[in-house]
Structures are given as C-alpha cells and as structure tokens.
C-alpha cells in the first residue's frame, strides 16, 4: 500500500489590491493606462533600461490608452517609467 499524498489547498485569486488598479496618466507622449504590481512569478525585461525585472519585484505595467493598446503592454521599473521621456533619440518610447 502506498502512502497518501497530502492534498494542497487551492489558493484563491488574489484580491484586487494585490493585482493592482488601472489608472490613466497623461504624458506629453499621450495617454497611458498604468497598473502598479507587487511582483509576479515571472521575470520581465524593462524597455527603459533593458535590464531584467526579477520575479517578485514590485514594478508597473503600462499600455497606450487607445483601442487595441492592450497588445502593447510593457513591464517597467517604476523609476524607468518616470524617466522615459529623458532618454535620448533612437530609443523607442515603449
């Protein structure tokens, strides 16, 4: 007879505050939807500094506030997002 395996409890969906709340920000380069995240189980690459955002690190995700803009979501370090307009020519805005 084999031993019984312990059953894991299914974790409930995180509360809305853990996932973040969308807000619209107006910048000289247009309107953006922005969501603050506490971190996730996946690493992302920041388009501002081209460095990795490690899994679990708080950061933000942004996308243009126009129909179909959801397909252009990008994960940013918070500081890189605030300083993105200071970048030199030749760099994408997102």
Short mmCIF file of C-alpha atoms in Angstrom, two decimals:
data_model
loop_
_atom_site.label_atom_id
_atom_site.label_comp_id
_atom_site.label_asym_id
_atom_site.label_seq_id
_atom_site.Cartn_x
_atom_site.Cartn_y
_atom_site.Cartn_z
CA UNK A 1 0.00 0.00 0.00
CA UNK A 2 1.40 3.40 -0.96
CA UNK A 3 1.27 6.36 1.40
CA UNK A 4 -1.36 9.01 0.86
CA UNK A 5 -0.28 12.26 -0.63
CA UNK A 6 -1.19 15.47 1.12
CA UNK A 7 -3.62 17.50 -0.89
CA UNK A 8 -2.77 21.11 -1.43
CA UNK A 9 -5.43 23.70 -0.87
CA UNK A 10 -6.25 25.67 -3.96
CA UNK A 11 -5.23 29.25 -3.44
CA UNK A 12 -7.98 31.77 -4.07
CA UNK A 13 -7.50 34.52 -6.64
CA UNK A 14 -5.52 37.40 -5.17
CA UNK A 15 -7.60 40.35 -4.03
CA UNK A 16 -7.93 43.23 -6.47
CA UNK A 17 -5.48 45.29 -4.42
CA UNK A 18 -2.77 42.66 -4.99
CA UNK A 19 -3.26 42.72 -8.75
CA UNK A 20 -3.27 46.49 -8.94
CA UNK A 21 -5.79 49.00 -10.19
CA UNK A 22 -5.60 50.62 -13.61
CA UNK A 23 -5.30 54.38 -13.80
CA UNK A 24 -4.91 56.70 -16.77
CA UNK A 25 -1.90 59.02 -16.87
CA UNK A 26 -1.49 61.90 -19.29
CA UNK A 27 2.07 62.49 -20.55
CA UNK A 28 3.47 64.59 -23.40
CA UNK A 29 3.66 61.37 -25.44
CA UNK A 30 -0.04 60.56 -24.93
CA UNK A 31 -2.42 58.89 -22.51
CA UNK A 32 -1.31 55.66 -20.85
CA UNK A 33 -3.05 53.12 -18.69
CA UNK A 34 -0.78 52.20 -15.79
CA UNK A 35 -1.07 49.42 -13.22
CA UNK A 36 1.23 49.05 -10.21
CA UNK A 37 2.16 45.43 -9.44
CA UNK A 38 3.63 43.98 -6.26
CA UNK A 39 5.56 41.47 -8.29
CA UNK A 40 4.82 38.26 -10.10
CA UNK A 41 6.20 34.79 -10.53
CA UNK A 42 7.76 35.73 -13.85
CA UNK A 43 10.76 37.88 -14.80
CA UNK A 44 10.35 40.65 -17.39
CA UNK A 45 12.72 42.90 -19.36
CA UNK A 46 12.28 46.65 -18.78
CA UNK A 47 12.16 48.58 -22.08
CA UNK A 48 13.62 51.66 -20.38
CA UNK A 49 16.94 50.26 -19.18
CA UNK A 50 16.93 46.86 -20.94
CA UNK A 51 17.58 45.18 -17.58
CA UNK A 52 15.64 42.30 -16.08
CA UNK A 53 12.85 42.88 -13.59
CA UNK A 54 13.28 39.84 -11.32
CA UNK A 55 10.30 37.73 -10.37
CA UNK A 56 8.61 39.09 -7.26
CA UNK A 57 9.98 42.65 -7.58
CA UNK A 58 7.37 45.44 -7.49
CA UNK A 59 7.07 47.25 -10.83
CA UNK A 60 4.42 48.64 -13.16
CA UNK A 61 2.85 47.70 -16.45
CA UNK A 62 1.69 50.29 -18.97
CA UNK A 63 -0.02 50.38 -22.33
CA UNK A 64 -1.41 53.10 -24.61
CA UNK A 65 -4.93 54.25 -23.83
CA UNK A 66 -6.46 53.56 -27.23
CA UNK A 67 -8.49 50.68 -28.64
CA UNK A 68 -6.13 47.75 -29.19
CA UNK A 69 -3.47 49.26 -26.93
CA UNK A 70 -3.67 46.24 -24.63
CA UNK A 71 -1.48 44.34 -27.11
CA UNK A 72 1.36 46.79 -26.42
CA UNK A 73 1.63 46.26 -22.65
CA UNK A 74 5.14 46.62 -21.25
CA UNK A 75 6.53 45.97 -17.78
CA UNK A 76 8.73 48.79 -16.44
CA UNK A 77 10.82 49.57 -13.38
CA UNK A 78 8.92 52.41 -11.70
CA UNK A 79 11.90 54.78 -11.99
CA UNK A 80 12.45 53.94 -15.66
CA UNK A 81 8.79 54.71 -16.39
CA UNK A 82 9.04 58.14 -14.76
CA UNK A 83 12.28 58.97 -16.62
CA UNK A 84 11.39 57.53 -20.03
CA UNK A 85 10.94 60.96 -21.65
CA UNK A 86 14.52 61.89 -20.68
CA UNK A 87 16.00 59.15 -22.86
CA UNK A 88 17.99 60.18 -25.90
CA UNK A 89 16.99 59.79 -29.53
CA UNK A 90 16.97 56.37 -31.11
CA UNK A 91 15.16 54.68 -28.23
CA UNK A 92 11.58 53.53 -28.50
CA UNK A 93 9.08 55.33 -26.28
CA UNK A 94 7.76 51.96 -25.15
#
